[in-house]
Amino acid sequence: MAEDRRKRKSKQAIEKAFLELLRTNTIESISIQQISKLADINRGTFYLHYVDKYDLLESLEDRYMSELKERVGVPNATLKNMGAENFSNFIIDTIIDFSEKHDAYYQAVLSTYNNTNFETKIEKIIHEILQIRLNNRTHIGGVPVSYFISYVFSSKMGLLNKWIKEGKQIPKSEIKRYLYELDKNGPVTLIFNEIEK
């Protein structure tokens, strides 16, 4: 029991140190020595848990993606019966709540690590949810579903990433409103509505 607790504490210390280093360094420039020193462990302890720093990163990503999948794992019938606003808010809330719960990880990924892999994994999860809602349609308004989802997801993540990078100065409720407004009316419609005022 004490050994399990010790292992858990070591892993937590390694993860915390790694995320701290990742905020100011590229993954390529981080050494196991740096992680071990900051985590106050020896290199041997690191290798008891992980093969290398990439294994550590993948382990974190897999754990967080598994949690995100669990969060969005509402019954299919519930998803299919959601109206547009509820569905949009469900997706937005899920991503915002996830980013807040794992703020250290999210900040680190946004700061220096090429977060394409991370975002691709989130997009895949969102794609699965949308396919349930879309009853496996292949096109939306003449656009292939995969392109449509890529566009919608990228715009949402772009706005959320900007909000997070700027220190979340705007209240979460406002960000949600912006995202829903953009979802509902689209950027081009909003631009021309503004021009025509």
PDB file of C-alpha atoms in Angstrom:
ATOM      1  CA  MET A   1       0.000   0.000   0.000  1.00  0.00           C
ATOM      2  CA  ALA A   2       2.774   2.435   0.980  1.00  0.00           C
ATOM      3  CA  GLU A   3       4.689   1.416  -2.150  1.00  0.00           C
ATOM      4  CA  ASP A   4       1.663   2.134  -4.358  1.00  0.00           C
ATOM      5  CA  ARG A   5       1.328   5.557  -2.766  1.00  0.00           C
ATOM      6  CA  ARG A   6       5.039   6.187  -3.311  1.00  0.00           C
ATOM      7  CA  LYS A   7       4.778   5.166  -6.989  1.00  0.00           C
ATOM      8  CA  ARG A   8       1.746   7.383  -7.463  1.00  0.00           C
ATOM      9  CA  LYS A   9       3.531  10.344  -5.851  1.00  0.00           C
ATOM     10  CA  SER A  10       6.602   9.760  -8.046  1.00  0.00           C
ATOM     11  CA  LYS A  11       4.461   9.699 -11.188  1.00  0.00           C
ATOM     12  CA  GLN A  12       2.644  12.871 -10.145  1.00  0.00           C
ATOM     13  CA  ALA A  13       5.960  14.615  -9.449  1.00  0.00           C
ATOM     14  CA  ILE A  14       7.327  13.526 -12.853  1.00  0.00           C
ATOM     15  CA  GLU A  15       4.202  14.732 -14.674  1.00  0.00           C
ATOM     16  CA  LYS A  16       4.167  18.061 -12.832  1.00  0.00           C
ATOM     17  CA  ALA A  17       7.864  18.670 -13.548  1.00  0.00           C
ATOM     18  CA  PHE A  18       7.456  17.730 -17.199  1.00  0.00           C
ATOM     19  CA  LEU A  19       4.494  20.070 -17.702  1.00  0.00           C
ATOM     20  CA  GLU A  20       6.348  22.893 -15.985  1.00  0.00           C
ATOM     21  CA  LEU A  21       9.352  22.407 -18.284  1.00  0.00           C
ATOM     22  CA  LEU A  22       7.126  22.093 -21.332  1.00  0.00           C
ATOM     23  CA  ARG A  23       5.724  25.572 -20.730  1.00  0.00           C
ATOM     24  CA  THR A  24       9.089  27.183 -21.486  1.00  0.00           C
ATOM     25  CA  ASN A  25      10.969  24.558 -23.521  1.00  0.00           C
ATOM     26  CA  THR A  26      10.348  22.475 -26.612  1.00  0.00           C
ATOM     27  CA  ILE A  27       9.891  18.775 -25.960  1.00  0.00           C
ATOM     28  CA  GLU A  28      13.060  18.095 -27.966  1.00  0.00           C
ATOM     29  CA  SER A  29      15.167  20.261 -25.649  1.00  0.00           C
ATOM     30  CA  ILE A  30      13.887  18.740 -22.380  1.00  0.00           C
ATOM     31  CA  SER A  31      16.125  16.066 -20.894  1.00  0.00           C
ATOM     32  CA  ILE A  32      15.248  13.241 -18.505  1.00  0.00           C
ATOM     33  CA  GLN A  33      17.884  14.756 -16.208  1.00  0.00           C
ATOM     34  CA  GLN A  34      15.931  18.046 -16.080  1.00  0.00           C
ATOM     35  CA  ILE A  35      12.642  16.263 -15.397  1.00  0.00           C
ATOM     36  CA  SER A  36      14.217  14.098 -12.683  1.00  0.00           C
ATOM     37  CA  LYS A  37      15.911  17.047 -10.997  1.00  0.00           C
ATOM     38  CA  LEU A  38      12.746  19.152 -10.935  1.00  0.00           C
ATOM     39  CA  ALA A  39      10.664  16.168  -9.753  1.00  0.00           C
ATOM     40  CA  ASP A  40      13.272  15.436  -7.056  1.00  0.00           C
ATOM     41  CA  ILE A  41      13.725  11.820  -8.157  1.00  0.00           C
ATOM     42  CA  ASN A  42      16.577   9.890  -9.742  1.00  0.00           C
ATOM     43  CA  ARG A  43      16.658   8.943 -13.427  1.00  0.00           C
ATOM     44  CA  GLY A  44      16.081   5.288 -12.558  1.00  0.00           C
ATOM     45  CA  THR A  45      12.732   6.188 -10.987  1.00  0.00           C
ATOM     46  CA  PHE A  46      11.711   7.980 -14.183  1.00  0.00           C
ATOM     47  CA  TYR A  47      12.489   4.863 -16.242  1.00  0.00           C
ATOM     48  CA  LEU A  48      10.421   2.696 -13.901  1.00  0.00           C
ATOM     49  CA  HIS A  49       7.374   4.601 -15.148  1.00  0.00           C
ATOM     50  CA  TYR A  50       8.198   5.713 -18.703  1.00  0.00           C
ATOM     51  CA  VAL A  51      10.353   4.627 -21.649  1.00  0.00           C
ATOM     52  CA  ASP A  52      11.248   8.249 -22.502  1.00  0.00           C
ATOM     53  CA  LYS A  53       9.765  11.771 -22.523  1.00  0.00           C
ATOM     54  CA  TYR A  54       7.626  10.970 -25.576  1.00  0.00           C
ATOM     55  CA  ASP A  55       6.142   7.994 -23.755  1.00  0.00           C
ATOM     56  CA  LEU A  56       5.377  10.332 -20.842  1.00  0.00           C
ATOM     57  CA  LEU A  57       3.650  12.818 -23.160  1.00  0.00           C
ATOM     58  CA  GLU A  58       1.653  10.078 -24.869  1.00  0.00           C
ATOM     59  CA  SER A  59       0.653   8.649 -21.497  1.00  0.00           C
ATOM     60  CA  LEU A  60      -0.685  12.061 -20.418  1.00  0.00           C
ATOM     61  CA  GLU A  61      -2.503  12.575 -23.717  1.00  0.00           C
ATOM     62  CA  ASP A  62      -4.077   9.120 -23.615  1.00  0.00           C
ATOM     63  CA  ARG A  63      -5.274   9.588 -20.051  1.00  0.00           C
ATOM     64  CA  TYR A  64      -6.785  12.998 -20.763  1.00  0.00           C
ATOM     65  CA  MET A  65      -8.391  11.867 -24.020  1.00  0.00           C
ATOM     66  CA  SER A  66      -9.899   8.881 -22.230  1.00  0.00           C
ATOM     67  CA  GLU A  67     -11.358  11.244 -19.638  1.00  0.00           C
ATOM     68  CA  LEU A  68     -12.697  13.564 -22.337  1.00  0.00           C
ATOM     69  CA  LYS A  69     -14.351  10.613 -24.079  1.00  0.00           C
ATOM     70  CA  GLU A  70     -15.965   9.659 -20.779  1.00  0.00           C
ATOM     71  CA  ARG A  71     -17.257  13.212 -20.282  1.00  0.00           C
ATOM     72  CA  VAL A  72     -18.942  13.278 -23.658  1.00  0.00           C
ATOM     73  CA  GLY A  73     -20.206   9.727 -23.333  1.00  0.00           C
ATOM     74  CA  VAL A  74     -23.841  10.666 -22.888  1.00  0.00           C
ATOM     75  CA  PRO A  75     -26.436   8.229 -24.241  1.00  0.00           C
ATOM     76  CA  ASN A  76     -26.957   8.421 -28.019  1.00  0.00           C
ATOM     77  CA  ALA A  77     -30.670   9.128 -27.527  1.00  0.00           C
ATOM     78  CA  THR A  78     -29.804  12.203 -25.431  1.00  0.00           C
ATOM     79  CA  LEU A  79     -27.451  13.538 -28.122  1.00  0.00           C
ATOM     80  CA  LYS A  80     -29.992  12.951 -30.872  1.00  0.00           C
ATOM     81  CA  ASN A  81     -32.689  14.867 -28.980  1.00  0.00           C
ATOM     82  CA  MET A  82     -30.608  17.953 -28.169  1.00  0.00           C
ATOM     83  CA  GLY A  83     -31.600  21.194 -29.870  1.00  0.00           C
ATOM     84  CA  ALA A  84     -29.002  23.369 -31.632  1.00  0.00           C
ATOM     85  CA  GLU A  85     -28.235  25.635 -28.653  1.00  0.00           C
ATOM     86  CA  ASN A  86     -28.038  22.773 -26.134  1.00  0.00           C
ATOM     87  CA  PHE A  87     -25.836  20.734 -28.448  1.00  0.00           C
ATOM     88  CA  SER A  88     -23.500  23.665 -29.130  1.00  0.00           C
ATOM     89  CA  ASN A  89     -23.287  24.476 -25.409  1.00  0.00           C
ATOM     90  CA  PHE A  90     -22.660  20.814 -24.573  1.00  0.00           C
ATOM     91  CA  ILE A  91     -19.609  20.706 -26.881  1.00  0.00           C
ATOM     92  CA  ILE A  92     -18.323  24.123 -25.745  1.00  0.00           C
ATOM     93  CA  ASP A  93     -18.841  23.358 -22.026  1.00  0.00           C
ATOM     94  CA  THR A  94     -17.086  20.019 -22.369  1.00  0.00           C
ATOM     95  CA  ILE A  95     -13.980  21.510 -23.997  1.00  0.00           C
ATOM     96  CA  ILE A  96     -13.815  24.547 -21.679  1.00  0.00           C
ATOM     97  CA  ASP A  97     -14.341  22.469 -18.515  1.00  0.00           C
ATOM     98  CA  PHE A  98     -11.717  19.986 -19.691  1.00  0.00           C
ATOM     99  CA  SER A  99      -9.177  22.746 -20.397  1.00  0.00           C
ATOM    100  CA  GLU A 100      -9.810  24.275 -16.962  1.00  0.00           C
ATOM    101  CA  LYS A 101      -9.501  20.982 -15.094  1.00  0.00           C
ATOM    102  CA  HIS A 102      -6.188  20.211 -16.794  1.00  0.00           C
ATOM    103  CA  ASP A 103      -4.966  23.788 -17.031  1.00  0.00           C
ATOM    104  CA  ALA A 104      -1.263  22.955 -16.477  1.00  0.00           C
ATOM    105  CA  TYR A 105      -1.313  20.412 -19.289  1.00  0.00           C
ATOM    106  CA  TYR A 106      -3.328  22.614 -21.623  1.00  0.00           C
ATOM    107  CA  GLN A 107      -1.110  25.659 -20.992  1.00  0.00           C
ATOM    108  CA  ALA A 108       2.021  23.581 -21.580  1.00  0.00           C
ATOM    109  CA  VAL A 109       0.679  22.166 -24.829  1.00  0.00           C
ATOM    110  CA  LEU A 110      -0.352  25.629 -26.023  1.00  0.00           C
ATOM    111  CA  SER A 111       2.926  27.260 -24.988  1.00  0.00           C
ATOM    112  CA  THR A 112       5.554  25.297 -26.838  1.00  0.00           C
ATOM    113  CA  TYR A 113       4.648  21.771 -27.818  1.00  0.00           C
ATOM    114  CA  ASN A 114       3.250  21.353 -31.320  1.00  0.00           C
ATOM    115  CA  ASN A 115      -0.322  20.659 -30.258  1.00  0.00           C
ATOM    116  CA  THR A 116      -1.482  19.255 -33.600  1.00  0.00           C
ATOM    117  CA  ASN A 117      -1.562  15.690 -32.256  1.00  0.00           C
ATOM    118  CA  PHE A 118      -3.450  16.797 -29.142  1.00  0.00           C
ATOM    119  CA  GLU A 119      -6.049  18.734 -31.143  1.00  0.00           C
ATOM    120  CA  THR A 120      -6.382  15.915 -33.683  1.00  0.00           C
ATOM    121  CA  LYS A 121      -7.322  13.555 -30.848  1.00  0.00           C
ATOM    122  CA  ILE A 122      -9.926  15.995 -29.507  1.00  0.00           C
ATOM    123  CA  GLU A 123     -11.289  16.556 -33.022  1.00  0.00           C
ATOM    124  CA  LYS A 124     -11.688  12.802 -33.486  1.00  0.00           C
ATOM    125  CA  ILE A 125     -13.757  12.588 -30.289  1.00  0.00           C
ATOM    126  CA  ILE A 126     -15.926  15.554 -31.341  1.00  0.00           C
ATOM    127  CA  HIS A 127     -16.319  13.976 -34.801  1.00  0.00           C
ATOM    128  CA  GLU A 128     -17.657  10.782 -33.191  1.00  0.00           C
ATOM    129  CA  ILE A 129     -20.198  12.783 -31.167  1.00  0.00           C
ATOM    130  CA  LEU A 130     -21.340  14.772 -34.190  1.00  0.00           C
ATOM    131  CA  GLN A 131     -21.738  11.624 -36.268  1.00  0.00           C
ATOM    132  CA  ILE A 132     -24.219  10.341 -33.677  1.00  0.00           C
ATOM    133  CA  ARG A 133     -26.174  13.603 -33.967  1.00  0.00           C
ATOM    134  CA  LEU A 134     -25.941  13.546 -37.772  1.00  0.00           C
ATOM    135  CA  ASN A 135     -27.097   9.930 -38.078  1.00  0.00           C
ATOM    136  CA  ASN A 136     -23.935   9.165 -40.094  1.00  0.00           C
ATOM    137  CA  ARG A 137     -24.707  11.591 -42.930  1.00  0.00           C
ATOM    138  CA  THR A 138     -21.866  12.065 -45.397  1.00  0.00           C
ATOM    139  CA  HIS A 139     -22.490  15.748 -46.279  1.00  0.00           C
ATOM    140  CA  ILE A 140     -23.769  18.908 -44.588  1.00  0.00           C
ATOM    141  CA  GLY A 141     -24.997  21.597 -46.969  1.00  0.00           C
ATOM    142  CA  GLY A 142     -23.059  19.936 -49.780  1.00  0.00           C
ATOM    143  CA  VAL A 143     -19.800  19.907 -47.777  1.00  0.00           C
ATOM    144  CA  PRO A 144     -18.275  16.524 -46.834  1.00  0.00           C
ATOM    145  CA  VAL A 145     -18.766  15.936 -43.099  1.00  0.00           C
ATOM    146  CA  SER A 146     -15.026  15.563 -42.390  1.00  0.00           C
ATOM    147  CA  TYR A 147     -14.298  18.999 -43.940  1.00  0.00           C
ATOM    148  CA  PHE A 148     -17.272  20.569 -42.214  1.00  0.00           C
ATOM    149  CA  ILE A 149     -16.198  19.237 -38.800  1.00  0.00           C
ATOM    150  CA  SER A 150     -12.578  20.259 -39.404  1.00  0.00           C
ATOM    151  CA  TYR A 151     -13.704  23.840 -40.142  1.00  0.00           C
ATOM    152  CA  VAL A 152     -16.045  24.071 -37.141  1.00  0.00           C
ATOM    153  CA  PHE A 153     -13.560  22.452 -34.760  1.00  0.00           C
ATOM    154  CA  SER A 154     -10.585  24.584 -35.885  1.00  0.00           C
ATOM    155  CA  SER A 155     -12.522  27.816 -35.443  1.00  0.00           C
ATOM    156  CA  LYS A 156     -13.704  26.814 -31.947  1.00  0.00           C
ATOM    157  CA  MET A 157     -10.218  25.728 -30.869  1.00  0.00           C
ATOM    158  CA  GLY A 158      -8.677  28.884 -32.338  1.00  0.00           C
ATOM    159  CA  LEU A 159     -10.975  31.082 -30.268  1.00  0.00           C
ATOM    160  CA  LEU A 160     -10.515  28.981 -27.112  1.00  0.00           C
ATOM    161  CA  ASN A 161      -6.727  28.901 -27.521  1.00  0.00           C
ATOM    162  CA  LYS A 162      -6.633  32.688 -27.903  1.00  0.00           C
ATOM    163  CA  TRP A 163      -8.754  33.075 -24.758  1.00  0.00           C
ATOM    164  CA  ILE A 164      -6.486  30.743 -22.774  1.00  0.00           C
ATOM    165  CA  LYS A 165      -3.233  32.300 -24.073  1.00  0.00           C
ATOM    166  CA  GLU A 166      -4.518  35.740 -23.074  1.00  0.00           C
ATOM    167  CA  GLY A 167      -5.080  34.578 -19.507  1.00  0.00           C
ATOM    168  CA  LYS A 168      -8.874  34.087 -19.695  1.00  0.00           C
ATOM    169  CA  GLN A 169      -9.497  37.804 -19.156  1.00  0.00           C
ATOM    170  CA  ILE A 170     -12.992  37.545 -20.629  1.00  0.00           C
ATOM    171  CA  PRO A 171     -15.548  35.675 -18.464  1.00  0.00           C
ATOM    172  CA  LYS A 172     -16.233  32.092 -19.489  1.00  0.00           C
ATOM    173  CA  SER A 173     -19.922  32.906 -20.010  1.00  0.00           C
ATOM    174  CA  GLU A 174     -18.964  35.547 -22.600  1.00  0.00           C
ATOM    175  CA  ILE A 175     -16.669  33.151 -24.478  1.00  0.00           C
ATOM    176  CA  LYS A 176     -19.510  30.634 -24.600  1.00  0.00           C
ATOM    177  CA  ARG A 177     -21.818  33.341 -25.945  1.00  0.00           C
ATOM    178  CA  TYR A 178     -19.276  34.299 -28.647  1.00  0.00           C
ATOM    179  CA  LEU A 179     -18.915  30.690 -29.712  1.00  0.00           C
ATOM    180  CA  TYR A 180     -22.653  30.110 -29.835  1.00  0.00           C
ATOM    181  CA  GLU A 181     -23.215  33.353 -31.763  1.00  0.00           C
ATOM    182  CA  LEU A 182     -20.588  32.299 -34.316  1.00  0.00           C
ATOM    183  CA  ASP A 183     -22.091  28.804 -34.491  1.00  0.00           C
ATOM    184  CA  LYS A 184     -25.605  30.121 -34.983  1.00  0.00           C
ATOM    185  CA  ASN A 185     -24.994  32.948 -37.456  1.00  0.00           C
ATOM    186  CA  GLY A 186     -21.586  32.243 -39.017  1.00  0.00           C
ATOM    187  CA  PRO A 187     -18.731  34.747 -39.348  1.00  0.00           C
ATOM    188  CA  VAL A 188     -19.641  36.073 -42.822  1.00  0.00           C
ATOM    189  CA  THR A 189     -23.269  36.772 -41.827  1.00  0.00           C
ATOM    190  CA  LEU A 190     -22.101  38.556 -38.662  1.00  0.00           C
ATOM    191  CA  ILE A 191     -19.591  40.676 -40.630  1.00  0.00           C
ATOM    192  CA  PHE A 192     -22.181  41.785 -43.186  1.00  0.00           C
ATOM    193  CA  ASN A 193     -24.818  42.413 -40.507  1.00  0.00           C
ATOM    194  CA  GLU A 194     -22.287  44.732 -38.849  1.00  0.00           C
ATOM    195  CA  ILE A 195     -21.405  46.504 -42.135  1.00  0.00           C
ATOM    196  CA  GLU A 196     -25.074  47.080 -42.951  1.00  0.00           C
ATOM    197  CA  LYS A 197     -25.878  48.695 -39.577  1.00  0.00           C
TER     198      LYS A 197
END
